[in-house]
Short mmCIF file of C-alpha atoms and ligand atoms in Angstrom, two decimals:
data_model
loop_
_atom_site.label_atom_id
_atom_site.label_comp_id
_atom_site.label_asym_id
_atom_site.label_seq_id
_atom_site.Cartn_x
_atom_site.Cartn_y
_atom_site.Cartn_z
CA MET W 1 144.65 68.68 106.69
CA THR W 2 142.37 71.63 106.09
CA GLU W 3 139.31 70.75 104.02
CA VAL W 4 138.97 73.23 101.15
CA ALA W 5 135.48 73.59 99.65
CA ARG W 6 134.77 75.55 96.49
CA THR W 7 131.57 77.35 95.66
CA ARG W 8 130.29 80.42 93.86
CA VAL W 9 128.97 82.36 96.84
CA ALA W 10 130.00 81.75 100.47
CA ILE W 11 127.40 83.15 102.83
CA VAL W 12 128.36 83.61 106.48
CA GLY W 13 125.25 83.63 108.64
CA ALA W 14 122.09 81.51 108.43
CA GLY W 15 119.68 84.17 109.59
CA PRO W 16 116.80 85.36 107.42
CA ALA W 17 119.09 87.37 105.12
CA GLY W 18 121.68 84.65 104.54
CA LEU W 19 119.13 81.89 104.00
CA LEU W 20 116.91 83.95 101.72
CA LEU W 21 119.91 84.98 99.61
CA SER W 22 120.93 81.32 99.18
CA HIS W 23 117.32 80.54 98.21
CA LEU W 24 117.15 83.29 95.56
CA LEU W 25 120.63 82.50 94.21
CA ALA W 26 119.68 78.83 93.84
CA ALA W 27 116.60 79.86 91.86
CA SER W 28 118.95 81.79 89.55
CA GLY W 29 121.20 78.75 89.17
CA ILE W 30 123.97 80.00 91.46
CA GLU W 31 125.32 77.58 94.03
CA SER W 32 126.26 78.70 97.53
CA ILE W 33 127.49 77.41 100.87
CA VAL W 34 125.95 78.85 104.05
CA VAL W 35 127.81 78.62 107.36
CA ASP W 36 126.67 79.61 110.84
CA ARG W 37 128.11 79.21 114.30
CA ARG W 38 124.71 78.31 115.74
CA THR W 39 122.80 75.02 115.72
CA ARG W 40 119.46 74.64 113.95
CA GLU W 41 117.64 74.79 117.30
CA GLU W 42 119.41 78.04 118.20
CA ILE W 43 118.65 79.59 114.81
CA GLU W 44 114.98 78.63 114.90
CA GLY W 45 114.59 79.60 118.55
CA THR W 46 115.85 83.17 118.21
CA ILE W 47 113.19 85.50 119.57
CA ARG W 48 112.91 88.64 117.47
CA ALA W 49 110.31 91.03 116.14
CA GLY W 50 107.13 89.90 114.51
CA ILE W 51 106.23 92.43 111.84
CA LEU W 52 106.84 91.85 108.13
CA GLU W 53 106.46 94.60 105.57
CA GLN W 54 104.16 94.01 102.63
CA GLY W 55 107.15 93.71 100.25
CA THR W 56 108.85 91.14 102.50
CA VAL W 57 105.71 88.99 102.50
CA ASP W 58 105.27 89.33 98.74
CA LEU W 59 108.87 88.20 98.20
CA LEU W 60 108.66 85.25 100.61
CA VAL W 61 105.53 84.03 98.87
CA ALA W 62 106.57 84.70 95.25
CA SER W 63 109.95 83.00 95.73
CA GLY W 64 108.37 79.95 97.37
CA ALA W 65 110.33 80.55 100.59
CA SER W 66 107.20 80.63 102.74
CA THR W 67 103.53 80.14 102.08
CA ARG W 68 102.82 79.65 105.78
CA VAL W 69 103.10 83.40 106.25
CA LEU W 70 99.73 83.70 104.50
CA THR W 71 98.04 80.92 106.47
CA ASP W 72 99.66 81.23 109.91
CA GLY W 73 100.53 84.93 109.79
CA ARG W 74 97.98 87.67 110.32
CA ARG W 75 97.50 90.73 108.20
CA HIS W 76 97.42 93.97 110.18
CA ASP W 77 95.80 96.94 108.52
CA GLY W 78 96.87 99.48 111.10
CA ILE W 79 98.45 100.30 114.42
CA GLU W 80 97.33 102.43 117.31
CA LEU W 81 99.42 105.31 118.64
CA TRP W 82 98.42 105.80 122.28
CA PHE W 83 99.13 108.97 124.24
CA ALA W 84 97.42 111.34 126.69
CA GLY W 85 94.93 108.59 127.55
CA GLU W 86 93.67 108.05 124.01
CA GLY W 87 94.36 105.80 121.05
CA HIS W 88 94.76 107.10 117.48
CA ARG W 89 94.55 104.57 114.69
CA ILE W 90 96.80 104.74 111.66
CA ASP W 91 94.87 103.03 108.85
CA PHE W 92 97.47 101.63 106.46
CA PRO W 93 95.37 100.53 103.44
CA ALA W 94 93.39 103.78 103.48
CA LEU W 95 96.58 105.84 103.56
CA VAL W 96 98.99 103.88 101.37
CA GLY W 97 97.16 100.83 100.02
CA ARG W 98 99.47 98.41 101.82
CA SER W 99 99.51 96.41 105.06
CA VAL W 100 101.95 94.53 107.27
CA TRP W 101 101.89 90.94 108.57
CA LEU W 102 102.41 89.66 112.06
CA TYR W 103 104.55 86.57 111.54
CA PRO W 104 107.46 86.16 113.95
CA GLN W 105 110.99 86.00 112.64
CA HIS W 106 111.60 82.49 114.03
CA GLU W 107 108.72 81.24 111.89
CA VAL W 108 110.35 82.82 108.82
CA LEU W 109 113.55 81.03 109.83
CA ARG W 110 111.79 77.68 110.21
CA ASP W 111 110.33 78.06 106.72
CA LEU W 112 113.66 79.07 105.20
CA VAL W 113 115.69 76.32 106.90
CA ALA W 114 113.13 73.71 105.78
CA ALA W 115 113.11 75.04 102.21
CA ARG W 116 116.91 75.12 101.95
CA LEU W 117 117.36 71.64 103.42
CA ALA W 118 114.67 70.23 101.10
CA ALA W 119 116.55 71.75 98.16
CA GLY W 120 119.83 70.12 99.25
CA GLN W 121 121.53 73.38 100.27
CA ASP W 122 125.07 72.96 101.64
CA LEU W 123 124.31 74.38 105.09
CA ARG W 124 127.08 74.04 107.68
CA LEU W 125 125.87 74.71 111.17
CA GLY W 126 127.95 74.82 114.33
CA ALA W 127 130.87 76.10 112.21
CA THR W 128 132.93 79.01 113.52
CA VAL W 129 134.29 81.48 110.99
CA GLU W 130 137.58 83.06 112.07
CA ARG W 131 138.18 85.43 109.18
CA VAL W 132 137.77 86.18 105.50
CA ASP W 133 140.92 86.56 103.39
CA GLY W 134 141.47 87.93 99.91
CA ALA W 135 138.62 90.45 99.63
CA ASP W 136 140.53 92.23 96.86
CA SER W 137 141.31 89.04 94.94
CA ALA W 138 139.12 87.11 92.49
CA ARG W 139 138.75 84.19 94.96
CA PRO W 140 138.13 85.33 98.53
CA ARG W 141 138.26 82.67 101.25
CA VAL W 142 136.30 81.99 104.43
CA ILE W 143 138.49 80.39 107.08
CA GLY W 144 137.23 78.66 110.20
CA THR W 145 136.64 75.46 112.12
CA ASP W 146 133.70 73.09 111.72
CA ALA W 147 131.39 71.67 114.39
CA ASP W 148 134.02 69.03 115.30
CA GLY W 149 136.81 71.58 115.61
CA ALA W 150 138.43 70.61 112.29
CA PRO W 151 139.77 73.53 110.21
CA PHE W 152 138.04 74.36 106.92
CA GLU W 153 138.32 76.87 104.09
CA ILE W 154 135.71 77.89 101.57
CA GLU W 155 136.98 79.45 98.38
CA ALA W 156 134.34 81.40 96.48
CA ASP W 157 133.74 83.93 93.72
CA PHE W 158 132.08 86.14 96.30
CA VAL W 159 131.66 86.19 100.09
CA VAL W 160 128.63 87.69 101.82
CA GLY W 161 128.68 88.64 105.50
CA ALA W 162 125.18 88.08 106.87
CA ASP W 163 126.55 87.25 110.31
CA GLY W 164 124.72 89.74 112.48
CA SER W 165 125.69 92.70 114.60
CA ARG W 166 128.85 91.00 115.90
CA SER W 167 129.92 90.19 112.35
CA VAL W 168 133.32 88.57 111.82
CA VAL W 169 133.19 89.23 108.08
CA ARG W 170 132.86 92.98 108.71
CA THR W 171 136.58 93.27 109.50
CA ALA W 172 137.49 92.13 105.96
CA VAL W 173 135.31 94.91 104.54
CA THR W 174 135.98 97.80 106.89
CA GLU W 175 139.64 97.16 107.82
CA GLY W 176 141.64 100.35 107.44
CA THR W 177 138.52 102.53 107.13
CA ARG W 178 137.31 104.78 109.88
CA GLY W 179 134.10 106.19 111.08
CA ASP W 180 131.52 103.67 112.32
CA LEU W 181 128.29 105.59 112.47
CA PHE W 182 126.34 104.88 115.60
CA ARG W 183 124.05 106.17 118.31
CA GLU W 184 123.35 104.67 121.72
CA TYR W 185 120.10 105.24 123.62
CA PRO W 186 119.68 105.63 127.38
CA PHE W 187 116.98 102.94 127.57
CA ALA W 188 116.15 99.37 126.55
CA TRP W 189 113.04 97.21 126.23
CA PHE W 190 111.88 94.69 128.77
CA GLY W 191 110.17 92.08 126.58
CA ILE W 192 107.84 89.32 127.69
CA LEU W 193 105.94 86.43 126.18
CA CYS W 194 102.88 85.42 128.16
CA GLU W 195 100.09 82.91 127.92
CA ALA W 196 97.02 85.01 127.31
CA PRO W 197 94.74 85.92 124.43
CA PRO W 198 95.39 89.25 122.66
CA SER W 199 94.64 92.43 124.62
CA SER W 200 94.08 94.29 121.37
CA GLU W 201 93.37 93.33 117.76
CA GLU W 202 96.19 95.55 116.54
CA LEU W 203 99.55 96.68 117.93
CA ILE W 204 99.52 99.56 120.40
CA TYR W 205 102.56 101.86 120.60
CA SER W 206 102.16 103.92 123.74
CA ASN W 207 103.86 107.08 124.95
CA SER W 208 103.14 107.71 128.63
CA PRO W 209 104.65 109.80 131.43
CA ASP W 210 106.05 106.51 132.78
CA GLY W 211 107.71 105.63 129.49
CA PHE W 212 107.02 103.59 126.39
CA ALA W 213 105.09 100.33 126.03
CA LEU W 214 104.26 98.15 123.04
CA ILE W 215 101.38 95.70 123.08
CA SER W 216 101.96 93.09 120.39
CA GLN W 217 100.81 89.53 119.81
CA ARG W 218 102.07 86.18 118.69
CA SER W 219 99.04 83.88 118.44
CA PRO W 220 95.50 83.50 119.80
CA THR W 221 97.05 82.20 123.04
CA VAL W 222 100.40 84.02 123.31
CA GLN W 223 101.10 87.71 123.61
CA ARG W 224 104.31 89.67 123.19
CA MET W 225 104.67 92.92 125.13
CA TYR W 226 107.49 95.33 125.81
CA PHE W 227 108.08 98.27 128.11
CA GLN W 228 110.89 100.76 128.32
CA CYS W 229 113.48 100.03 131.00
CA ASP W 230 117.00 100.91 132.07
CA PRO W 231 119.58 99.12 129.85
CA ASP W 232 121.16 97.52 132.93
CA THR W 233 117.92 95.93 134.15
CA ASP W 234 118.28 92.26 135.09
CA PRO W 235 115.37 90.45 133.36
CA GLU W 236 114.96 88.20 136.41
CA ALA W 237 114.81 91.12 138.87
CA LEU W 238 111.10 91.86 138.40
CA SER W 239 108.22 89.78 139.74
CA GLU W 240 105.29 89.05 137.41
CA ALA W 241 103.16 91.45 139.46
CA GLN W 242 105.75 94.22 138.93
CA ILE W 243 105.85 93.51 135.19
CA TRP W 244 102.08 93.85 134.91
CA ASP W 245 102.12 97.03 137.00
CA GLU W 246 104.70 98.56 134.67
CA LEU W 247 102.75 97.56 131.58
CA ARG W 248 99.37 98.68 132.91
CA LYS W 249 100.50 102.14 133.93
CA ARG W 250 102.06 102.76 130.52
CA VAL W 251 98.86 102.15 128.55
CA PRO W 252 96.34 103.93 130.78
CA GLY W 253 92.78 103.63 129.55
CA THR W 254 93.19 100.14 128.06
CA SER W 255 92.74 96.82 129.83
CA LEU W 256 95.43 94.23 129.35
CA VAL W 257 94.65 90.54 129.40
CA GLU W 258 97.18 89.06 131.81
CA GLY W 259 98.61 85.56 131.88
CA PRO W 260 101.68 83.63 133.03
CA VAL W 261 104.95 85.14 131.75
CA PHE W 262 107.07 82.31 130.29
CA GLN W 263 109.86 84.27 128.63
CA ARG W 264 111.54 87.57 129.42
CA ASP W 265 114.47 89.45 127.96
CA VAL W 266 116.07 92.90 127.91
CA LEU W 267 116.81 94.31 124.44
CA ARG W 268 119.44 96.99 124.17
CA PHE W 269 119.05 99.77 121.63
CA ARG W 270 121.60 100.85 119.08
CA SER W 271 121.64 102.56 115.72
CA PHE W 272 124.66 101.59 113.63
CA VAL W 273 125.84 101.73 110.02
CA ALA W 274 129.17 100.23 108.94
CA PRO W 275 131.48 102.72 107.20
CA GLU W 276 131.78 100.42 104.15
CA LEU W 277 129.35 97.79 102.88
CA ARG W 278 131.60 96.21 100.28
CA ARG W 279 135.24 95.70 99.53
CA GLY W 280 136.20 93.89 96.34
CA ARG W 281 134.45 90.55 96.44
CA VAL W 282 133.08 90.72 99.97
CA ALA W 283 129.83 92.48 100.90
CA LEU W 284 127.86 92.95 104.11
CA MET W 285 124.10 92.82 104.56
CA GLY W 286 121.53 92.82 107.35
CA ASP W 287 122.68 93.42 110.92
CA ALA W 288 126.31 92.95 109.87
CA ALA W 289 125.93 96.17 107.88
CA HIS W 290 123.48 98.10 110.06
CA THR W 291 121.46 97.89 113.25
CA VAL W 292 118.29 99.83 114.03
CA PRO W 293 116.51 100.20 117.36
CA PRO W 294 113.46 97.90 117.43
CA THR W 295 110.68 100.51 117.46
CA GLY W 296 108.90 100.05 114.13
CA ALA W 297 110.32 96.56 113.50
CA LYS W 298 112.55 97.53 110.59
CA GLY W 299 115.52 95.21 111.35
CA MET W 300 114.64 92.08 109.41
CA ASN W 301 112.76 93.95 106.70
CA LEU W 302 115.82 96.07 106.01
CA ALA W 303 117.95 92.93 105.79
CA ILE W 304 115.54 91.52 103.20
CA ALA W 305 115.87 94.72 101.14
CA ASP W 306 119.67 94.18 101.11
CA VAL W 307 119.12 90.60 99.95
CA VAL W 308 117.07 91.76 96.97
CA LEU W 309 119.80 94.15 95.90
CA LEU W 310 122.65 91.67 96.40
CA HIS W 311 120.77 88.93 94.59
CA THR W 312 120.40 91.18 91.53
CA ALA W 313 124.01 92.36 91.74
CA LEU W 314 125.48 88.87 92.18
CA THR W 315 123.40 87.38 89.40
CA ALA W 316 124.71 90.03 86.98
CA LEU W 317 128.28 89.64 88.25
CA LEU W 318 128.46 85.86 88.30
CA LEU W 319 126.35 85.00 85.26
CA GLU W 320 127.17 87.90 82.95
CA ASP W 321 130.41 89.31 84.31
CA ASP W 322 128.58 92.61 84.73
CA GLU W 323 130.07 94.54 87.67
CA ARG W 324 127.82 97.58 87.57
CA GLY W 325 125.32 96.25 90.08
CA ILE W 326 127.88 95.24 92.67
CA ASP W 327 129.69 98.55 92.22
CA ALA W 328 126.42 100.38 92.97
CA TYR W 329 125.33 98.07 95.83
CA ALA W 330 126.52 100.17 98.76
CA GLU W 331 125.20 103.44 97.41
CA VAL W 332 121.77 102.08 96.52
CA ALA W 333 121.43 100.06 99.75
CA LEU W 334 122.44 103.05 101.87
CA ARG W 335 119.57 105.18 100.59
CA ARG W 336 117.03 102.83 102.14
CA ILE W 337 119.23 102.09 105.17
CA TRP W 338 119.31 105.79 106.11
CA LYS W 339 115.58 106.19 105.56
CA ALA W 340 115.01 103.23 107.87
CA GLN W 341 117.57 104.59 110.34
CA HIS W 342 115.65 107.83 110.42
CA PHE W 343 112.27 106.15 110.79
CA SER W 344 113.46 103.86 113.62
CA TRP W 345 115.17 106.76 115.42
CA TRP W 346 112.07 108.94 114.94
CA MET W 347 109.60 106.34 116.27
CA THR W 348 111.98 105.68 119.17
CA THR W 349 112.53 109.30 120.19
CA MET W 350 108.87 110.25 119.70
CA LEU W 351 107.60 107.46 121.93
CA HIS W 352 110.18 107.00 124.71
CA SER W 353 111.01 109.24 127.63
CA THR W 354 114.62 110.00 128.42
CA PRO W 355 115.84 110.06 132.03
CA ASP W 356 116.72 113.77 131.78
CA ALA W 357 113.52 114.89 129.99
CA ALA W 358 112.24 118.26 131.20
CA ASP W 359 108.59 119.29 131.12
CA PHE W 360 109.36 121.14 127.87
CA ASP W 361 110.57 117.93 126.21
CA ARG W 362 107.51 116.00 127.31
CA ARG W 363 105.09 118.64 126.00
CA ARG W 364 107.01 118.98 122.75
CA GLN W 365 106.77 115.20 122.28
CA LEU W 366 102.98 115.33 122.66
CA GLY W 367 102.97 118.15 120.11
CA GLU W 368 104.93 115.92 117.76
CA LEU W 369 102.50 113.03 118.24
CA ARG W 370 99.54 115.33 117.57
CA SER W 371 101.26 116.63 114.42
CA VAL W 372 101.33 113.04 113.19
CA VAL W 373 97.89 111.76 114.11
CA GLU W 374 95.96 114.94 113.30
CA SER W 375 97.44 115.36 109.84
CA GLU W 376 96.88 113.11 106.87
CA ALA W 377 100.41 113.93 105.68
CA GLY W 378 101.79 112.88 109.09
CA ARG W 379 99.83 109.63 109.20
CA THR W 380 100.77 108.89 105.59
CA TYR W 381 104.50 109.24 106.29
CA LEU W 382 104.19 106.82 109.20
CA ALA W 383 102.11 104.34 107.17
CA GLU W 384 104.46 104.53 104.19
CA ALA W 385 107.56 103.86 106.27
CA TYR W 386 105.94 101.23 108.53
CA THR W 387 104.52 99.15 105.67
CA GLY W 388 107.81 99.59 103.80
CA TRP W 389 109.00 101.58 100.81
CA PRO W 390 108.88 99.63 97.55
CA LEU W 391 111.70 97.09 97.23
CA GLU W 392 114.17 98.11 94.56
CA SER W 393 115.84 95.37 92.62
CA ARG W 394 117.31 97.52 89.88
CA LEU W 395 120.83 98.59 90.63
CA VAL W 396 121.79 100.18 87.38
C1 LIG X 401 107.23 93.66 117.58
C2 LIG X 401 108.47 94.24 117.76
C3 LIG X 401 108.69 95.52 117.34
O1 LIG X 401 109.90 96.10 117.49
C4 LIG X 401 107.68 96.26 116.77
O2 LIG X 401 107.93 97.53 116.40
C5 LIG X 401 106.46 95.68 116.58
C6 LIG X 401 106.23 94.38 116.99
C7 LIG X 401 106.99 92.27 118.03
O3 LIG X 401 107.94 91.62 118.50
O4 LIG X 401 105.85 91.80 117.95
#
């Protein structure tokens, strides 16, 4: 016998977007069920970027989803762009009156999981979703098997796909449409976590003849760093000495504090936007709808912007039978998505070297970097995009 559960909103994916949407819906009196293939340990252990836009932090705090971000996170009032042996600071508050926060995504997830469980959220982990049926009907259904392998169905007024870049829900939305929009890049990031105090107070994004590097942090005792590598690099292939050599030569003129490397990974780059974000009563958000390359840390922040829009649209639809917001969702969301796509692509191409770069390309890139740091307009664009455009919650 297949267990059939009924709810108002079925959310596939217990990442930051799915969990925050369930949190905001609950505050508006709308019940939801959240399902995810992963276990709690897997969800909370996911290593991702660490930068939250001002608007993301404001929302997490105002909605009661996380207060730890203010106590355990760190406000960053700028970043350093490093090239030609020199650093150039971009001062966010002076340029745009906003800042960002260094608070890793897995900490956001820990806060959200704890908040949802404390509120009695129906959260089904270890459950595999096979497909979503009935997108064009009034009661779409999520079909899958639970942690014990038993089949289940969830019948809802609305289904949200927040199930990441390999989304299963996406098929129900984009089936029969054509034209995925994507771009691949000929490089990846080699990321490490190491036991050492910060090498720099603020993040350093470095363009060097040897390729890109990013010096980030996690805590007073743990640092996160990345350097550009070939996408096929085996993370285990490099010794610690080789890793430090690569990092050091990419930020010439700084001194890095070294320490034991206890985690390493290779992150592939992709820009992607799904051809449709909604069909009938199924919508996509976060990585299920779009992926950005990591430079500039827009991924999770963009997902949160989708959540704000969908929360407004679903509240109007489900409480007042007002369809205008959900009808406008894709169009409004896509405006920000394409701005973030551009910003992530721009930061990526400005800072990385491509394998086939000629001397012309390299000199042009330095010209581009100078156009940014030596102009208040250039610095302001970077600061505006990095700290995040205002979150829109009005759809109509
Ligand atoms: C981090 C990752 C990013 O992609 C970025 O742009 C800044 C920081 C990080 O993991 O700390």
